[in-house]
PDB file of C-alpha atoms in Angstrom:
ATOM      1  CA  MET A   1      11.157 -16.581   9.889  1.00 92.00           C
ATOM      2  CA  TYR A   2       7.907 -15.879  11.508  1.00 96.00           C
ATOM      3  CA  VAL A   3       6.544 -11.867  11.209  1.00 96.00           C
ATOM      4  CA  CYS A   4       3.745 -12.457  12.796  1.00 97.00           C
ATOM      5  CA  SER A   5       3.510 -15.020  15.571  1.00 97.00           C
ATOM      6  CA  CYS A   6       0.003 -14.191  16.870  1.00 97.00           C
ATOM      7  CA  PHE A   7      -1.366 -15.466  13.601  1.00 97.00           C
ATOM      8  CA  GLY A   8       1.837 -17.693  12.279  1.00 97.00           C
ATOM      9  CA  VAL A   9       2.795 -15.214   9.323  1.00 97.00           C
ATOM     10  CA  THR A  10       5.924 -15.953   7.662  1.00 97.00           C
ATOM     11  CA  GLU A  11       8.205 -13.430   5.898  1.00 95.00           C
ATOM     12  CA  GLN A  12       7.896 -15.478   2.952  1.00 96.00           C
ATOM     13  CA  GLN A  13       4.120 -14.933   2.970  1.00 96.00           C
ATOM     14  CA  VAL A  14       4.312 -11.308   3.575  1.00 95.00           C
ATOM     15  CA  LYS A  15       6.566 -10.833   0.687  1.00 92.00           C
ATOM     16  CA  ASP A  16       4.192 -12.948  -1.635  1.00 93.00           C
ATOM     17  CA  HIS A  17       1.502 -10.387  -0.603  1.00 93.00           C
ATOM     18  CA  ALA A  18       3.361  -7.521  -1.547  1.00 89.00           C
ATOM     19  CA  ALA A  19       4.173  -9.258  -4.924  1.00 88.00           C
ATOM     20  CA  ALA A  20       0.417  -9.681  -5.420  1.00 89.00           C
ATOM     21  CA  GLY A  21      -0.008  -6.072  -4.781  1.00 87.00           C
ATOM     22  CA  ALA A  22      -0.609  -5.413  -1.086  1.00 91.00           C
ATOM     23  CA  CYS A  23       1.932  -2.490  -0.653  1.00 89.00           C
ATOM     24  CA  THR A  24       0.992  -1.222   3.133  1.00 92.00           C
ATOM     25  CA  PRO A  25       0.977  -2.844   6.459  1.00 94.00           C
ATOM     26  CA  ARG A  26      -2.824  -2.269   6.583  1.00 94.00           C
ATOM     27  CA  GLN A  27      -3.235  -4.223   2.926  1.00 94.00           C
ATOM     28  CA  ILE A  28      -0.948  -7.159   4.424  1.00 95.00           C
ATOM     29  CA  ALA A  29      -3.049  -7.686   7.323  1.00 96.00           C
ATOM     30  CA  SER A  30      -6.125  -7.599   5.135  1.00 95.00           C
ATOM     31  CA  ALA A  31      -4.426 -10.301   3.570  1.00 95.00           C
ATOM     32  CA  SER A  32      -2.986 -12.056   5.850  1.00 96.00           C
ATOM     33  CA  LYS A  33      -4.164 -10.886   9.551  1.00 96.00           C
ATOM     34  CA  ALA A  34      -0.585  -9.890  10.671  1.00 97.00           C
ATOM     35  CA  GLY A  35      -0.521  -7.035  12.650  1.00 95.00           C
ATOM     36  CA  THR A  36      -4.118  -6.942  13.984  1.00 96.00           C
ATOM     37  CA  ASP A  37      -3.975  -8.637  17.081  1.00 96.00           C
ATOM     38  CA  CYS A  38      -0.673  -7.409  19.131  1.00 96.00           C
ATOM     39  CA  GLY A  39       0.549  -5.109  16.813  1.00 94.00           C
ATOM     40  CA  GLY A  40       4.323  -6.026  17.405  1.00 96.00           C
ATOM     41  CA  CYS A  41       4.869  -7.001  13.984  1.00 96.00           C
ATOM     42  CA  VAL A  42       3.870  -3.960  12.088  1.00 95.00           C
ATOM     43  CA  ARG A  43       7.125  -2.171  12.026  1.00 94.00           C
ATOM     44  CA  THR A  44       8.776  -5.526  10.610  1.00 95.00           C
ATOM     45  CA  ILE A  45       5.987  -5.314   8.123  1.00 95.00           C
ATOM     46  CA  GLN A  46       6.872  -1.680   7.570  1.00 93.00           C
ATOM     47  CA  ALA A  47      10.807  -2.125   7.110  1.00 93.00           C
ATOM     48  CA  MET A  48      10.225  -5.365   4.627  1.00 92.00           C
ATOM     49  CA  LEU A  49       7.665  -3.663   2.362  1.00 91.00           C
ATOM     50  CA  GLY A  50      10.095  -0.120   1.958  1.00 87.00           C
ATOM     51  CA  ARG A  51       9.185   2.780  -0.184  1.00 75.00           C
ATOM     52  CA  GLY A  52       9.097   0.462  -3.354  1.00 66.00           C
ATOM     53  CA  ALA A  53       7.022   0.497  -6.246  1.00 65.00           C
ATOM     54  CA  CYS A  54       3.381   0.812  -5.107  1.00 71.00           C
ATOM     55  CA  PRO A  55       1.081   1.519  -7.933  1.00 63.00           C
ATOM     56  CA  ARG A  56      -1.140   3.278  -5.439  1.00 60.00           C
ATOM     57  CA  ARG A  57       1.575   5.425  -4.357  1.00 56.00           C
ATOM     58  CA  GLU A  58       3.150   6.001  -7.715  1.00 57.00           C
ATOM     59  CA  LEU A  59      -0.514   7.497  -9.137  1.00 58.00           C
ATOM     60  CA  LEU A  60      -0.602   9.692  -5.893  1.00 56.00           C
ATOM     61  CA  ASP A  61       3.063  11.023  -6.378  1.00 60.00           C
ATOM     62  CA  ARG A  62       1.478  11.922  -9.875  1.00 66.00           C
ATOM     63  CA  LYS A  63      -1.650  13.171  -8.336  1.00 64.00           C
ATOM     64  CA  GLN A  64      -3.966  10.727  -9.862  1.00 55.00           C
ATOM     65  CA  THR A  65      -6.493   8.317  -8.773  1.00 54.00           C
ATOM     66  CA  PRO A  66      -7.006   4.832 -10.128  1.00 54.00           C
ATOM     67  CA  ALA A  67     -10.174   5.891 -11.698  1.00 57.00           C
ATOM     68  CA  THR A  68      -8.769   8.981 -13.432  1.00 54.00           C
ATOM     69  CA  ALA A  69      -5.485   6.923 -14.071  1.00 52.00           C
ATOM     70  CA  ALA A  70      -7.734   3.751 -15.751  1.00 54.00           C
ATOM     71  CA  ALA A  71      -9.301   6.944 -18.144  1.00 55.00           C
ATOM     72  CA  GLY A  72      -6.303   7.629 -19.448  1.00 52.00           C
ATOM     73  CA  SER A  73      -6.523  11.580 -18.730  1.00 46.00           C
ATOM     74  CA  ALA A  74      -3.366  13.124 -19.086  1.00 47.00           C
ATOM     75  CA  GLU A  75      -3.396  15.245 -15.946  1.00 50.00           C
ATOM     76  CA  GLY A  76      -5.351  12.727 -14.050  1.00 49.00           C
ATOM     77  CA  ILE A  77      -7.923  15.072 -13.753  1.00 48.00           C
ATOM     78  CA  PRO A  78     -11.218  15.052 -16.457  1.00 51.00           C
ATOM     79  CA  GLU A  79     -11.787  18.492 -17.791  1.00 53.00           C
ATOM     80  CA  GLY A  80     -14.292  20.498 -16.112  1.00 51.00           C
ATOM     81  CA  LEU A  81     -13.985  19.151 -12.479  1.00 49.00           C
ATOM     82  CA  PRO A  82     -12.122  20.902  -9.891  1.00 53.00           C
ATOM     83  CA  ASN A  83      -9.001  19.523  -8.666  1.00 52.00           C
ATOM     84  CA  ALA A  84      -9.824  16.582  -6.187  1.00 51.00           C
ATOM     85  CA  LEU A  85      -6.467  16.530  -4.628  1.00 54.00           C
ATOM     86  CA  PRO A  86      -5.411  19.742  -2.659  1.00 56.00           C
ATOM     87  CA  GLU A  87      -1.746  21.290  -3.687  1.00 57.00           C
ATOM     88  CA  ALA A  88       0.977  20.728  -0.907  1.00 56.00           C
ATOM     89  CA  ALA A  89       1.305  23.899   0.873  1.00 53.00           C
TER      90      ALA A  89
END
């Protein structure tokens, strides 16, 4: 079934891009152009992606950036540097 009729992007293509690491509608758009013309498919793409596992989202939930996670810092922030992410109010 087509998700984006403007660019002929199918449900399976969106799932394939999500499996390859795209976890936001913007990332799906970058990979397939879906959602970049009329925008009518963006909510469908959001629904398909849901709130599943996303490496970037998991890092944000733990207040880490991809760079600090790769460095293996226990707190996500190297010693001596101020906290780059503000605490939630």
